[in-house]
XYZ file of C-alpha atoms in Angstrom:
435
model
C -10.138 21.041 8.952
C -8.798 19.248 5.909
C -9.069 15.577 6.397
C -8.599 12.677 3.972
C -9.493 9.117 4.477
C -7.364 5.942 3.909
C -6.026 5.592 0.437
C -6.862 9.250 -0.065
C -4.268 10.242 2.594
C -1.869 8.387 0.299
C -3.007 10.180 -2.790
C 0.404 10.150 -4.289
C 0.912 6.489 -3.676
C -2.546 5.549 -4.980
C -2.147 7.611 -8.097
C 1.126 5.834 -8.935
C -0.209 2.426 -8.114
C -3.378 2.855 -10.222
C -1.366 4.380 -13.012
C 0.416 1.097 -13.198
C -2.749 -0.832 -12.913
C -4.342 0.343 -16.174
C -6.001 3.567 -15.193
C -4.933 5.662 -18.134
C -8.369 5.943 -19.497
C -11.322 7.845 -18.061
C -13.872 5.701 -16.151
C -17.077 5.340 -17.961
C -20.073 6.921 -16.219
C -22.299 4.689 -14.247
C -25.377 4.948 -12.010
C -27.649 2.768 -9.967
C -30.320 3.042 -12.685
C -27.894 1.981 -15.589
C -28.770 -1.252 -17.541
C -25.870 -3.032 -15.836
C -27.431 -2.572 -12.424
C -30.168 -5.039 -13.040
C -29.491 -8.773 -13.927
C -30.149 -9.633 -17.423
C -32.557 -12.513 -17.961
C -30.886 -15.820 -17.814
C -31.971 -19.327 -18.895
C -34.317 -21.081 -16.464
C -32.403 -22.528 -13.352
C -29.267 -20.516 -14.135
C -28.107 -18.123 -11.261
C -26.639 -14.715 -11.916
C -23.685 -13.364 -9.827
C -23.545 -9.534 -10.161
C -20.120 -7.938 -9.812
C -19.484 -4.160 -9.566
C -16.106 -3.348 -10.626
C -14.099 -0.164 -10.133
C -12.511 -0.562 -13.538
C -13.936 0.696 -16.842
C -14.283 -1.915 -19.512
C -11.686 -0.320 -21.798
C -8.930 -0.323 -19.219
C -5.712 -2.428 -19.250
C -6.121 -5.585 -17.149
C -9.865 -5.927 -17.618
C -9.320 -8.720 -20.246
C -7.463 -10.647 -17.442
C -10.574 -10.359 -15.115
C -12.810 -11.407 -18.125
C -10.788 -14.567 -18.667
C -11.052 -15.259 -14.901
C -14.760 -14.904 -15.094
C -14.968 -17.304 -18.186
C -12.848 -19.878 -16.185
C -15.297 -19.487 -13.131
C -18.270 -19.998 -15.328
C -16.732 -23.057 -16.960
C -15.984 -24.600 -13.625
C -19.272 -23.735 -11.946
C -21.961 -24.704 -14.439
C -25.352 -23.045 -13.664
C -23.802 -19.646 -12.704
C -23.294 -16.751 -14.963
C -21.477 -13.450 -13.945
C -22.905 -10.054 -14.919
C -20.360 -7.122 -14.562
C -21.017 -3.474 -14.091
C -17.815 -1.986 -15.361
C -18.644 1.059 -13.241
C -15.196 2.640 -13.083
C -14.125 4.865 -10.236
C -17.751 6.133 -10.054
C -18.501 2.913 -8.189
C -17.132 4.688 -5.039
C -20.012 7.106 -5.018
C -22.922 4.788 -5.780
C -22.318 1.528 -3.940
C -24.082 2.320 -0.715
C -27.243 4.060 -2.340
C -27.487 1.226 -4.777
C -27.598 -1.455 -2.055
C -29.995 0.691 -0.111
C -32.343 0.847 -3.092
C -32.350 -2.858 -3.422
C -30.074 -3.203 -6.611
C -28.757 -6.831 -6.796
C -24.956 -6.574 -6.112
C -23.146 -9.772 -5.084
C -19.532 -8.634 -5.231
C -18.351 -5.151 -4.732
C -14.803 -3.753 -5.478
C -13.318 -0.447 -4.533
C -10.639 1.226 -2.347
C -10.770 0.523 1.460
C -12.421 3.771 2.445
C -15.500 2.983 0.317
C -15.697 -0.688 1.195
C -15.230 0.094 4.876
C -18.101 2.556 4.694
C -20.407 -0.458 4.050
C -19.054 -2.426 6.962
C -20.618 -5.395 8.723
C -24.101 -3.905 8.069
C -23.840 -4.552 4.268
C -20.984 -7.126 3.965
C -20.644 -10.784 4.762
C -17.910 -12.196 6.981
C -16.042 -14.552 4.582
C -14.123 -16.319 7.297
C -16.113 -19.440 7.042
C -15.142 -19.793 3.312
C -11.639 -18.426 3.715
C -10.508 -20.553 6.793
C -8.399 -23.499 5.669
C -8.652 -22.494 1.986
C -5.804 -22.497 -0.499
C -6.313 -18.727 -0.967
C -5.772 -18.207 2.725
C -2.751 -20.364 2.712
C -1.207 -18.583 -0.269
C -1.602 -14.980 0.948
C 1.476 -13.673 2.780
C 1.495 -13.113 6.506
C 1.930 -9.316 6.068
C -0.980 -9.012 3.567
C -3.259 -11.344 5.583
C -2.644 -9.424 8.815
C -3.214 -6.112 7.191
C -6.530 -7.157 5.612
C -7.937 -8.770 8.661
C -6.833 -5.773 10.823
C -9.086 -3.552 8.742
C -12.194 -5.617 9.250
C -15.064 -4.381 11.353
C -13.951 -6.769 14.209
C -10.311 -6.378 13.506
C -9.698 -10.115 12.929
C -12.026 -11.635 10.268
C -12.011 -11.957 6.536
C -14.572 -9.339 5.339
C -12.333 -8.352 2.390
C -10.140 -9.997 -0.161
C -7.302 -7.769 -1.221
C -6.423 -6.911 -4.766
C -3.600 -5.187 -6.589
C -1.620 -4.190 -3.493
C 1.604 -1.989 -3.590
C 4.501 -2.064 -1.159
C 6.266 0.789 0.614
C 9.689 0.344 1.958
C 13.336 1.106 1.255
C 14.522 0.122 -2.259
C 18.263 -0.304 -2.675
C 20.963 -0.856 -5.306
C 22.289 -4.420 -4.901
C 25.534 -3.609 -6.696
C 26.382 -0.882 -4.217
C 25.536 -3.118 -1.329
C 27.680 -5.833 -2.834
C 30.654 -3.327 -3.332
C 30.273 -2.185 0.325
C 30.418 -5.739 1.587
C 26.833 -5.878 2.866
C 25.355 -9.404 2.527
C 22.773 -9.282 5.384
C 20.048 -6.753 5.537
C 19.887 -4.538 8.681
C 17.102 -5.665 11.008
C 17.631 -2.997 13.711
C 18.318 0.738 13.585
C 21.878 0.111 15.039
C 22.544 -2.337 12.148
C 21.132 0.168 9.814
C 23.658 2.684 10.810
C 26.459 0.272 10.398
C 25.204 -0.453 6.932
C 25.154 3.129 6.102
C 28.677 3.642 7.209
C 29.923 0.791 5.042
C 28.108 2.463 2.003
C 29.626 5.896 2.856
C 33.087 4.221 3.137
C 32.525 2.690 -0.375
C 32.015 6.231 -1.735
C 28.269 6.469 -2.122
C 25.498 8.343 -0.396
C 23.655 5.856 1.701
C 20.200 7.439 1.392
C 18.416 9.914 -0.751
C 14.797 11.185 -0.577
C 12.761 14.051 -2.097
C 9.901 16.050 -0.697
C 7.321 13.626 -1.969
C 8.434 10.701 0.201
C 10.023 12.257 3.348
C 6.785 11.920 5.203
C 6.620 8.120 4.347
C 9.843 7.695 6.242
C 8.895 9.450 9.468
C 5.440 8.039 9.240
C 6.724 4.459 8.954
C 9.192 4.981 11.805
C 6.436 6.471 14.212
C 4.002 3.635 13.285
C 6.553 1.022 14.092
C 7.014 2.662 17.487
C 3.384 3.537 18.410
C 0.902 1.939 15.827
C -1.145 3.472 13.083
C -3.968 4.651 15.356
C -1.543 6.793 17.283
C 0.026 8.218 14.180
C -3.388 8.954 12.782
C -4.223 10.870 16.051
C -1.049 12.769 15.658
C -1.847 13.736 12.112
C -5.492 14.852 12.774
C -5.394 16.607 16.140
C -3.837 19.923 16.903
C -2.677 18.675 20.298
C 0.801 19.779 21.283
C 0.883 17.216 24.138
C 1.054 14.369 21.703
C 4.371 15.707 20.599
C 5.828 15.171 24.127
C 5.833 11.430 23.529
C 9.450 10.146 23.750
C 8.887 8.411 20.437
C 8.773 11.676 18.617
C 11.994 12.952 19.962
C 13.642 9.484 19.340
C 12.589 9.600 15.722
C 13.841 13.102 15.291
C 17.123 12.160 16.965
C 17.657 9.141 14.669
C 17.112 11.067 11.537
C 19.263 13.937 12.659
C 22.017 11.296 13.381
C 21.732 10.255 9.723
C 22.398 13.796 8.644
C 25.213 14.447 11.186
C 27.051 11.250 10.058
C 26.757 11.995 6.305
C 24.353 9.206 5.639
C 21.831 11.415 3.860
C 22.669 12.866 0.421
C 23.545 16.531 0.538
C 20.494 17.328 -1.522
C 18.171 15.948 0.958
C 16.109 18.837 2.385
C 16.107 20.609 -0.992
C 15.133 17.846 -3.359
C 11.837 18.300 -5.189
C 10.199 15.218 -6.562
C 11.404 13.422 -8.743
C 14.945 14.829 -8.350
C 16.132 12.095 -5.872
C 14.231 9.289 -7.706
C 15.486 10.067 -11.211
C 18.661 11.477 -10.094
C 20.797 10.107 -7.317
C 19.068 6.792 -6.903
C 18.392 5.912 -10.529
C 21.785 7.088 -11.583
C 23.511 5.064 -8.928
C 25.153 7.605 -6.625
C 22.776 6.897 -3.687
C 22.247 3.320 -2.396
C 18.802 3.501 -0.817
C 15.574 5.433 -1.549
C 12.138 4.945 0.253
C 9.310 4.524 -2.303
C 6.631 2.216 -3.528
C 6.689 -0.870 -5.735
C 5.785 1.199 -8.714
C 9.298 2.679 -8.503
C 11.149 0.078 -10.749
C 8.851 0.791 -13.642
C 8.872 4.476 -13.165
C 12.501 4.738 -13.527
C 13.104 1.885 -16.048
C 14.011 4.207 -18.807
C 16.812 5.747 -16.698
C 18.039 2.556 -14.835
C 17.878 0.360 -17.829
C 17.975 -3.519 -17.644
C 21.255 -3.775 -15.704
C 20.167 -2.131 -12.555
C 20.244 -4.561 -9.730
C 17.010 -4.074 -7.675
C 16.683 -4.810 -3.957
C 13.875 -4.189 -1.488
C 14.450 -4.298 2.294
C 12.296 -4.060 5.381
C 12.423 -0.757 7.315
C 14.870 -1.336 10.100
C 13.125 -1.698 13.476
C 13.815 1.451 15.665
C 14.681 0.648 19.390
C 11.431 -0.028 21.145
C 9.527 -0.907 18.125
C 6.144 -2.653 18.688
C 6.256 -4.062 15.209
C 8.766 -6.864 14.082
C 11.425 -5.999 11.475
C 9.431 -7.983 8.921
C 6.906 -5.248 8.385
C 6.154 -3.203 5.391
C 3.609 -0.448 4.381
C 0.896 -0.947 1.848
C -2.325 -0.093 0.267
C -4.608 -1.941 -2.128
C -8.099 -2.378 -3.511
C -10.498 -4.874 -1.913
C -13.245 -7.236 -2.901
C -16.221 -8.008 -0.675
C -19.505 -10.025 -0.816
C -22.647 -8.237 0.217
C -24.981 -9.530 2.933
C -27.784 -9.393 0.381
C -26.118 -11.930 -1.905
C -27.957 -15.184 -2.283
C -24.928 -17.003 -3.550
C -22.000 -16.115 -1.033
C -20.246 -19.502 -1.678
C -20.234 -19.017 -5.390
C -19.239 -15.331 -4.915
C -16.231 -16.559 -2.937
C -15.260 -19.023 -5.577
C -15.135 -16.114 -8.111
C -12.902 -14.225 -5.715
C -10.716 -17.254 -5.542
C -10.428 -17.227 -9.305
C -9.506 -13.494 -9.351
C -6.894 -14.354 -6.731
C -5.497 -17.389 -8.581
C -2.014 -17.803 -9.918
C -3.210 -17.554 -13.489
C -5.193 -14.251 -12.813
C -2.413 -12.718 -10.699
C 0.154 -13.633 -13.319
C -1.891 -11.967 -15.918
C -2.295 -8.788 -13.925
C 1.453 -8.757 -13.376
C 2.057 -8.977 -17.098
C -0.645 -6.542 -18.195
C -0.462 -3.719 -15.528
C 2.552 -4.591 -13.373
C 0.371 -5.029 -10.353
C 1.888 -6.824 -7.391
C 0.168 -10.229 -6.685
C -1.680 -10.789 -3.447
C -0.530 -14.420 -3.234
C 2.849 -16.051 -3.053
C 4.438 -18.061 -5.815
C 3.612 -15.742 -8.769
C 6.386 -15.299 -11.341
C 7.460 -11.750 -11.435
C 9.733 -9.676 -13.733
C 13.285 -9.510 -12.514
C 12.932 -5.864 -11.384
C 10.027 -6.725 -9.090
C 11.261 -10.074 -7.770
C 12.736 -8.372 -4.733
C 9.320 -6.909 -3.755
C 7.699 -10.342 -4.098
C 10.434 -11.800 -1.868
C 9.863 -9.173 0.670
C 6.002 -9.738 0.670
C 6.593 -13.577 1.144
C 8.919 -12.971 4.016
C 6.653 -10.516 5.723
C 4.780 -11.075 9.021
C 3.018 -7.755 9.180
C 2.001 -4.790 7.165
C 0.226 -1.473 7.853
C -1.235 1.385 5.898
C 1.027 3.450 3.672
C 2.550 6.335 5.517
C 1.675 4.934 8.892
C -1.759 6.581 9.252
C -5.262 6.051 7.996
C -6.292 9.648 8.158
C -4.685 13.059 8.057
C -5.276 16.790 8.347
C -3.693 18.579 5.444
C -2.658 21.635 7.511
C -1.012 19.505 10.236
C 0.833 17.424 7.606
C 2.136 20.583 6.058
C 3.464 21.720 9.354
C 5.243 18.476 10.151
C 6.626 18.145 6.593
C 8.164 21.664 6.788
C 9.794 20.912 10.205
C 11.046 17.489 8.981
C 12.677 18.995 5.901
C 14.509 21.434 8.141
C 15.607 18.497 10.403
C 17.063 16.310 7.538
C 18.680 19.243 6.023
C 20.589 19.880 9.232
C 18.849 23.187 9.748
C 17.450 22.425 13.237
C 18.089 20.056 16.179
C 15.653 17.359 17.147
C 14.525 19.435 20.116
C 13.845 22.504 17.872
C 11.979 20.072 15.535
C 9.563 19.235 18.290
C 9.203 22.798 19.596
C 8.544 24.201 15.955
C 5.608 21.793 15.586
C 4.278 22.248 19.164
C 4.219 26.045 18.591
C 1.777 25.575 15.782
C -0.421 23.023 17.433
C -1.925 25.239 20.110
């Protein structure tokens, strides 16, 4: 069975996000026995915090982190920070290095690697986070997402970094021309919005093969939660497909096709046809994608494109509120072995400060984890959505998937949105391959 963990399941999303976060250069090799693994000698009485970064020292954005470290050291005399710029290799050596007794105070990686350490290796940062300015400045959606991933599902074991947002992006000029000034919160309102756009002479929605799965995954997670969607994508269990939520999802997307709300090319578009064509060129009003999109199509859209980001409309019976988006990010954590957890948390506060987050926005177009950070005009809509959010869940609606199952569903969904099958046939086509 081909399974992929969180953040790997969203490999396309992660690749795009990291590409915009300064990952153009190859990571430098690292190992637990490298010189950076042992603290250098420091003046008597001076304490050393050891931070293992998932970035190589020659990557874009590292200078922003170095500046943050300098500010921390200036504001916390008696502490020095030693960094192991381990690059992406840090994913493979964290646990073994901790097991061998290497001093590491702060670790950074994708969630799958950090989660593998769990409460056995990581400190609960809730005593430091509770009531802090950092906690107050993180949006409701990102805070809920981060704590939900903790070992107990409710505490601050991690501090997020460089998040991305998955949702519907839209062309504000088309919405204005269609007379839409309020974003649709329910599926019924979404249909009304689509009709107004169609009446104005535009395709309401376009999508290509790379992001179709994000739409049905988002819909099903709104209905059933990410644990259920993960089960759906990892178990060859035909009974799961009898759940009414599956047929409802298929019926709602089939209705989009029947009413002409999907571009005629949907079902045959191969990435990046919809992104660089219909959406970027202004013939389609909405496109589901990630917050890297405005930068990816900047050469096509130019400076005059009016960017909007809206929450995914809540289906009937949704267990999540309308103000929910999908996301993924990197995480910091403080090890249990750290002798200086309070100081380590202060360094994480500096990494999360307005100054540091603004620097990362400017250098690598990373979305900030806190509210109130100035953003370029094309990303302001994403920042506004994050600040208005109450909930967030993992990109695509699932934390794990089986590649074979995903391929079966994608093929059936493509036929559905192309208008080649009915909702009932969609369900049966999948069930017949799940026995």
